Amino acid sequence: MKLERLILGTAGIGGVWGPVDPAASVETVLAALEHGIGAIDTAPAYAHAETYVGEALRQWEGPVPAVSSKAGRLQGFTAYDGRYDYSRGAMLQSVGESLEKLKLPVLDVLFLHDPSQVPRQDFGHVVDVLREIKEMGLAKAIGLGGNPPEWAWPWLRDGAFDVLMEYNRLNACSTVAMETSLPESLSAGVRYYAASPLNMGALGGQFSAFTGNPPGWLPEADIEAARRLHALAQTECMELRAMAHRFLLSLQFSFNIVIGPSNPQQLEATLGDFAAGPLPQYLFEKILHYSKDTLPR
């Protein structure tokens, strides 16, 4: 496949899902760049991810990749540390600190992190701050990083944002975005990033843990879909992870895929999955049927 569709997500290498080796995290970024991945997504909320990306970029001697980060959600050290500050001062400070850690003069994309956490009455002001940051030359583009509430869509339709990144809405567990946000984004000229292709690990390394003791934040429909997909993968003599990754290549839409390896070994496995190309049509259609059985959200 063309690697320009892939974006290296950095929550895993930052350490929010568990302890990481800093050297291995830097190595993962460098390996992704060496393979030809030309875009990286990070955030202050991803523990030490920005620092590791910055160190990798310091060592990297090739073309500078496109780098996106986020503002609004403060630095946290686990995926469950949700602290927010959407004030103008906090967001300007966040962008400045991100650029310093990343050793960059400008971000290619600045995302508003977790837009659903912004009080509805404050959203217009927050959009104005993002526009100001873009006009200051600190970000080339602005976007929504996280599944937006329905009331935020007028801003997307009216061209306030350049990019929309959603998670768990376009993968083998759920394709709700196919009939909603994906075509609507593309029709509005907004680029679409599909994050969490493995549904927060339910279709990968966390399958046993999540199906054995489902976390409260993961919908039951996703758990059931993961179980069915796992059985299907076994029938097809295929790794569940590989089947889920290749499923995304079978979708006939133009979008980017944000992958989330936590170390170089996971990166190599992920790239191997995508290198195998789209799934056979019969298998793609079976998975599509399963994913459409999940509850809309």
CSV table of C-alpha atoms in Angstrom, one decimal:
chain,number,residue,atom,x,y,z
A,1,MET,CA,0.0,0.0,0.0
A,2,LYS,CA,1.0,3.6,-0.3
A,3,LEU,CA,2.4,4.6,3.1
A,4,GLU,CA,1.2,8.2,2.8
A,5,ARG,CA,-2.1,7.0,4.0
A,6,LEU,CA,-0.6,6.0,7.3
A,7,ILE,CA,0.0,8.4,10.2
A,8,LEU,CA,2.0,7.3,13.2
A,9,GLY,CA,-0.1,7.8,16.3
A,10,THR,CA,2.0,8.2,19.5
A,11,ALA,CA,-0.3,7.5,22.5
A,12,GLY,CA,1.2,4.0,22.8
A,13,ILE,CA,4.8,5.0,22.6
A,14,GLY,CA,4.1,7.9,25.0
A,15,GLY,CA,3.2,5.5,27.7
A,16,VAL,CA,-0.5,6.1,28.4
A,17,TRP,CA,-1.4,2.4,28.0
A,18,GLY,CA,1.5,1.2,30.2
A,19,PRO,CA,5.2,1.6,30.9
A,20,VAL,CA,7.5,2.1,27.8
A,21,ASP,CA,11.2,2.1,27.2
A,22,PRO,CA,12.0,5.7,26.1
A,23,ALA,CA,14.7,4.5,23.8
A,24,ALA,CA,12.3,2.0,22.1
A,25,SER,CA,9.7,4.8,21.7
A,26,VAL,CA,12.3,7.0,19.9
A,27,GLU,CA,13.3,3.9,17.9
A,28,THR,CA,9.7,3.3,16.8
A,29,VAL,CA,9.4,6.9,15.5
A,30,LEU,CA,12.7,6.6,13.6
A,31,ALA,CA,11.7,3.2,12.2
A,32,ALA,CA,8.4,4.6,11.0
A,33,LEU,CA,10.2,7.4,9.2
A,34,GLU,CA,12.7,5.0,7.7
A,35,HIS,CA,9.9,2.9,6.3
A,36,GLY,CA,8.5,6.0,4.6
A,37,ILE,CA,5.7,7.1,6.9
A,38,GLY,CA,5.6,10.8,6.5
A,39,ALA,CA,3.2,12.0,9.2
A,40,ILE,CA,3.1,11.8,13.0
A,41,ASP,CA,0.3,12.6,15.4
A,42,THR,CA,0.9,13.4,19.0
A,43,ALA,CA,-0.5,15.3,21.9
A,44,PRO,CA,0.4,16.7,25.4
A,45,ALA,CA,-2.1,14.2,26.8
A,46,TYR,CA,0.0,11.3,25.5
A,47,ALA,CA,2.4,11.3,28.5
A,48,HIS,CA,5.9,11.8,27.2
A,49,ALA,CA,5.1,11.3,23.5
A,50,GLU,CA,6.0,14.8,22.4
A,51,THR,CA,9.4,14.5,24.0
A,52,TYR,CA,10.1,11.2,22.3
A,53,VAL,CA,9.0,12.5,18.9
A,54,GLY,CA,11.1,15.6,19.4
A,55,GLU,CA,14.2,13.5,20.2
A,56,ALA,CA,13.5,11.3,17.1
A,57,LEU,CA,13.2,14.3,14.9
A,58,ARG,CA,16.5,15.6,16.3
A,59,GLN,CA,18.2,12.4,15.3
A,60,TRP,CA,16.4,12.1,11.9
A,61,GLU,CA,18.4,13.2,8.9
A,62,GLY,CA,15.7,12.7,6.2
A,63,PRO,CA,12.8,14.8,5.1
A,64,VAL,CA,10.9,16.5,8.0
A,65,PRO,CA,7.5,14.7,8.4
A,66,ALA,CA,4.2,16.4,8.8
A,67,VAL,CA,3.5,16.6,12.6
A,68,SER,CA,0.2,17.3,14.3
A,69,SER,CA,-0.5,17.8,18.0
A,70,LYS,CA,-3.4,18.9,20.1
A,71,ALA,CA,-4.5,21.5,22.6
A,72,GLY,CA,-7.2,21.6,25.2
A,73,ARG,CA,-6.5,18.3,27.0
A,74,LEU,CA,-3.7,18.6,29.5
A,75,GLN,CA,-0.7,16.3,29.9
A,76,GLY,CA,-1.7,13.0,31.5
A,77,PHE,CA,0.2,9.9,32.2
A,78,THR,CA,-2.5,7.3,31.6
A,79,ALA,CA,-5.3,7.1,29.0
A,80,TYR,CA,-7.7,7.8,31.8
A,81,ASP,CA,-6.2,11.1,33.0
A,82,GLY,CA,-8.7,13.5,31.5
A,83,ARG,CA,-8.0,17.1,32.5
A,84,TYR,CA,-9.0,20.0,30.3
A,85,ASP,CA,-8.4,23.7,29.9
A,86,TYR,CA,-9.8,25.3,26.7
A,87,SER,CA,-9.0,28.9,27.7
A,88,ARG,CA,-7.0,31.1,25.3
A,89,GLY,CA,-4.0,31.4,27.6
A,90,ALA,CA,-3.8,27.6,28.3
A,91,MET,CA,-4.1,26.7,24.6
A,92,LEU,CA,-1.5,29.2,23.5
A,93,GLN,CA,0.8,27.9,26.2
A,94,SER,CA,0.1,24.3,25.2
A,95,VAL,CA,1.1,25.0,21.6
A,96,GLY,CA,4.2,26.8,22.6
A,97,GLU,CA,5.3,23.9,24.8
A,98,SER,CA,4.5,21.4,22.1
A,99,LEU,CA,6.6,23.2,19.5
A,100,GLU,CA,9.5,23.4,22.0
A,101,LYS,CA,9.3,19.7,22.8
A,102,LEU,CA,9.0,18.7,19.2
A,103,LYS,CA,11.7,21.1,18.1
A,104,LEU,CA,9.6,22.5,15.4
A,105,PRO,CA,8.7,26.1,14.3
A,106,VAL,CA,5.1,25.2,13.3
A,107,LEU,CA,2.6,22.4,13.5
A,108,ASP,CA,1.2,21.0,10.3
A,109,VAL,CA,-2.1,20.4,12.1
A,110,LEU,CA,-3.3,21.6,15.5
A,111,PHE,CA,-6.3,19.5,16.8
A,112,LEU,CA,-8.8,20.6,19.4
A,113,HIS,CA,-8.5,17.6,21.7
A,114,ASP,CA,-11.7,15.9,22.8
A,115,PRO,CA,-14.2,18.5,21.4
A,116,SER,CA,-17.1,16.9,23.2
A,117,GLN,CA,-15.6,18.2,26.5
A,118,VAL,CA,-15.9,21.8,25.5
A,119,PRO,CA,-19.1,23.4,26.9
A,120,ARG,CA,-21.4,24.1,24.1
A,121,GLN,CA,-21.7,27.8,25.0
A,122,ASP,CA,-17.9,28.2,24.8
A,123,PHE,CA,-17.3,26.4,21.5
A,124,GLY,CA,-17.4,29.4,19.3
A,125,HIS,CA,-14.8,31.2,21.4
A,126,VAL,CA,-12.5,28.1,21.3
A,127,VAL,CA,-12.8,28.0,17.5
A,128,ASP,CA,-11.8,31.6,17.4
A,129,VAL,CA,-8.7,30.8,19.5
A,130,LEU,CA,-7.7,28.0,17.1
A,131,ARG,CA,-8.1,30.4,14.2
A,132,GLU,CA,-6.0,32.9,16.0
A,133,ILE,CA,-3.2,30.3,16.5
A,134,LYS,CA,-3.4,29.5,12.8
A,135,GLU,CA,-3.2,33.1,11.8
A,136,MET,CA,-0.2,33.5,14.1
A,137,GLY,CA,1.6,31.0,12.0
A,138,LEU,CA,1.9,28.4,14.7
A,139,ALA,CA,-0.2,25.8,12.9
A,140,LYS,CA,-0.8,25.4,9.1
A,141,ALA,CA,-4.2,23.8,9.6
A,142,ILE,CA,-6.6,23.2,12.5
A,143,GLY,CA,-8.9,20.2,13.2
A,144,LEU,CA,-11.1,18.4,15.6
A,145,GLY,CA,-9.3,15.5,17.4
A,146,GLY,CA,-11.9,13.3,18.8
A,147,ASN,CA,-15.5,12.4,18.0
A,148,PRO,CA,-17.4,15.7,17.9
A,149,PRO,CA,-20.9,16.2,19.3
A,150,GLU,CA,-23.7,16.8,16.8
A,151,TRP,CA,-23.9,20.5,17.7
A,152,ALA,CA,-20.3,21.0,16.6
A,153,TRP,CA,-21.0,20.0,13.0
A,154,PRO,CA,-22.1,23.4,11.7
A,155,TRP,CA,-18.5,24.6,12.2
A,156,LEU,CA,-17.2,21.6,10.2
A,157,ARG,CA,-19.7,22.2,7.4
A,158,ASP,CA,-18.9,25.9,7.3
A,159,GLY,CA,-15.1,25.4,6.8
A,160,ALA,CA,-13.8,26.2,10.3
A,161,PHE,CA,-11.7,23.1,10.3
A,162,ASP,CA,-9.4,21.5,7.9
A,163,VAL,CA,-9.2,18.0,9.4
A,164,LEU,CA,-11.5,15.7,11.4
A,165,MET,CA,-10.0,12.8,13.4
A,166,GLU,CA,-12.4,10.3,14.9
A,167,TYR,CA,-11.7,7.1,16.8
A,168,ASN,CA,-13.7,3.8,17.1
A,169,ARG,CA,-16.1,5.0,14.3
A,170,LEU,CA,-14.3,3.5,11.3
A,171,ASN,CA,-12.8,0.0,11.9
A,172,ALA,CA,-13.9,-3.6,11.7
A,173,CYS,CA,-15.9,-3.2,14.9
A,174,SER,CA,-17.9,-0.2,13.8
A,175,THR,CA,-18.4,1.5,10.4
A,176,VAL,CA,-20.9,4.1,11.6
A,177,ALA,CA,-18.6,6.8,10.1
A,178,MET,CA,-19.1,5.4,6.6
A,179,GLU,CA,-22.7,6.6,6.6
A,180,THR,CA,-22.2,9.8,8.6
A,181,SER,CA,-19.1,11.7,9.3
A,182,LEU,CA,-16.8,10.3,6.7
A,183,PRO,CA,-18.8,11.2,3.5
A,184,GLU,CA,-20.0,14.4,5.2
A,185,SER,CA,-16.4,15.5,5.9
A,186,LEU,CA,-15.2,14.7,2.4
A,187,SER,CA,-18.1,16.6,0.8
A,188,ALA,CA,-17.2,19.6,3.0
A,189,GLY,CA,-13.5,19.4,1.9
A,190,VAL,CA,-12.4,18.3,5.3
A,191,ARG,CA,-9.7,15.6,5.5
A,192,TYR,CA,-10.6,12.5,7.5
A,193,TYR,CA,-8.3,10.6,9.9
A,194,ALA,CA,-9.5,7.2,11.2
A,195,ALA,CA,-7.8,6.6,14.5
A,196,SER,CA,-7.8,3.4,16.6
A,197,PRO,CA,-8.0,0.9,13.7
A,198,LEU,CA,-7.9,-1.9,16.3
A,199,ASN,CA,-10.7,-0.3,18.4
A,200,MET,CA,-8.5,0.6,21.4
A,201,GLY,CA,-6.8,-2.8,21.2
A,202,ALA,CA,-10.0,-4.9,21.2
A,203,LEU,CA,-8.9,-6.2,17.8
A,204,GLY,CA,-5.3,-6.6,18.8
A,205,GLY,CA,-3.3,-7.2,21.9
A,206,GLN,CA,-6.1,-6.4,24.3
A,207,PHE,CA,-8.6,-8.8,22.9
A,208,SER,CA,-8.4,-11.4,25.7
A,209,ALA,CA,-8.4,-8.8,28.4
A,210,PHE,CA,-11.3,-6.7,27.0
A,211,THR,CA,-13.5,-9.7,26.2
A,212,GLY,CA,-12.7,-11.4,29.5
A,213,ASN,CA,-13.3,-8.3,31.6
A,214,PRO,CA,-14.8,-5.6,29.5
A,215,PRO,CA,-13.9,-2.0,30.5
A,216,GLY,CA,-16.8,0.2,31.2
A,217,TRP,CA,-15.9,2.7,28.5
A,218,LEU,CA,-16.0,0.2,25.7
A,219,PRO,CA,-19.6,-0.4,24.3
A,220,GLU,CA,-20.9,-4.0,24.7
A,221,ALA,CA,-21.7,-4.0,21.0
A,222,ASP,CA,-17.9,-3.6,20.3
A,223,ILE,CA,-17.1,-6.4,22.6
A,224,GLU,CA,-19.5,-8.7,20.8
A,225,ALA,CA,-18.3,-7.6,17.4
A,226,ALA,CA,-14.7,-8.3,18.5
A,227,ARG,CA,-15.7,-11.8,19.6
A,228,ARG,CA,-17.3,-12.6,16.2
A,229,LEU,CA,-14.4,-11.1,14.3
A,230,HIS,CA,-12.0,-13.2,16.3
A,231,ALA,CA,-13.9,-16.4,15.4
A,232,LEU,CA,-14.0,-15.3,11.8
A,233,ALA,CA,-10.2,-14.7,11.8
A,234,GLN,CA,-9.6,-18.1,13.2
A,235,THR,CA,-11.8,-19.7,10.5
A,236,GLU,CA,-9.8,-17.8,7.9
A,237,CYS,CA,-6.4,-18.8,9.5
A,238,MET,CA,-5.6,-15.1,9.9
A,239,GLU,CA,-4.4,-12.9,12.7
A,240,LEU,CA,-7.3,-10.7,14.0
A,241,ARG,CA,-5.0,-7.7,14.0
A,242,ALA,CA,-4.1,-8.2,10.4
A,243,MET,CA,-7.7,-8.8,9.3
A,244,ALA,CA,-8.7,-5.5,11.0
A,245,HIS,CA,-5.9,-3.5,9.4
A,246,ARG,CA,-6.6,-4.9,5.9
A,247,PHE,CA,-10.3,-4.2,6.3
A,248,LEU,CA,-9.6,-0.5,6.2
A,249,LEU,CA,-7.8,-0.8,2.9
A,250,SER,CA,-10.9,-2.4,1.4
A,251,LEU,CA,-13.1,0.7,2.1
A,252,GLN,CA,-13.7,2.8,-1.0
A,253,PHE,CA,-13.2,6.2,0.6
A,254,SER,CA,-10.3,8.6,0.7
A,255,PHE,CA,-9.0,8.9,4.3
A,256,ASN,CA,-5.9,8.5,6.4
A,257,ILE,CA,-5.3,5.8,9.0
A,258,VAL,CA,-3.7,6.6,12.4
A,259,ILE,CA,-1.8,3.5,13.6
A,260,GLY,CA,-0.7,3.1,17.2
A,261,PRO,CA,2.2,0.8,17.8
A,262,SER,CA,3.8,0.9,21.2
A,263,ASN,CA,7.2,-0.4,20.1
A,264,PRO,CA,9.2,-1.3,17.0
A,265,GLN,CA,8.0,-4.9,16.9
A,266,GLN,CA,4.4,-3.8,16.8
A,267,LEU,CA,5.2,-1.3,14.1
A,268,GLU,CA,6.8,-4.0,11.9
A,269,ALA,CA,3.7,-6.2,12.4
A,270,THR,CA,1.4,-3.4,11.5
A,271,LEU,CA,3.3,-2.4,8.4
A,272,GLY,CA,3.3,-6.1,7.4
A,273,ASP,CA,-0.5,-6.2,7.7
A,274,PHE,CA,-1.0,-3.3,5.4
A,275,ALA,CA,1.6,-4.5,2.9
A,276,ALA,CA,-0.7,-7.5,2.4
A,277,GLY,CA,-3.3,-5.3,0.8
A,278,PRO,CA,-7.1,-5.3,0.9
A,279,LEU,CA,-9.0,-8.3,2.0
A,280,PRO,CA,-10.8,-10.7,-0.4
A,281,GLN,CA,-14.2,-9.3,-1.3
A,282,TYR,CA,-16.2,-12.1,0.4
A,283,LEU,CA,-14.3,-11.6,3.7
A,284,PHE,CA,-14.6,-7.8,3.5
A,285,GLU,CA,-18.4,-8.1,3.1
A,286,LYS,CA,-18.7,-10.5,6.1
A,287,ILE,CA,-16.8,-8.0,8.3
A,288,LEU,CA,-18.9,-5.1,7.0
A,289,HIS,CA,-22.0,-7.0,8.1
A,290,TYR,CA,-20.6,-7.6,11.6
A,291,SER,CA,-19.6,-3.9,11.9
A,292,LYS,CA,-23.0,-2.6,10.9
A,293,ASP,CA,-24.5,-4.7,13.7
A,294,THR,CA,-22.8,-2.5,16.3
A,295,LEU,CA,-24.8,0.3,18.0
A,296,PRO,CA,-24.6,3.8,16.5
A,297,ARG,CA,-22.7,6.3,18.6
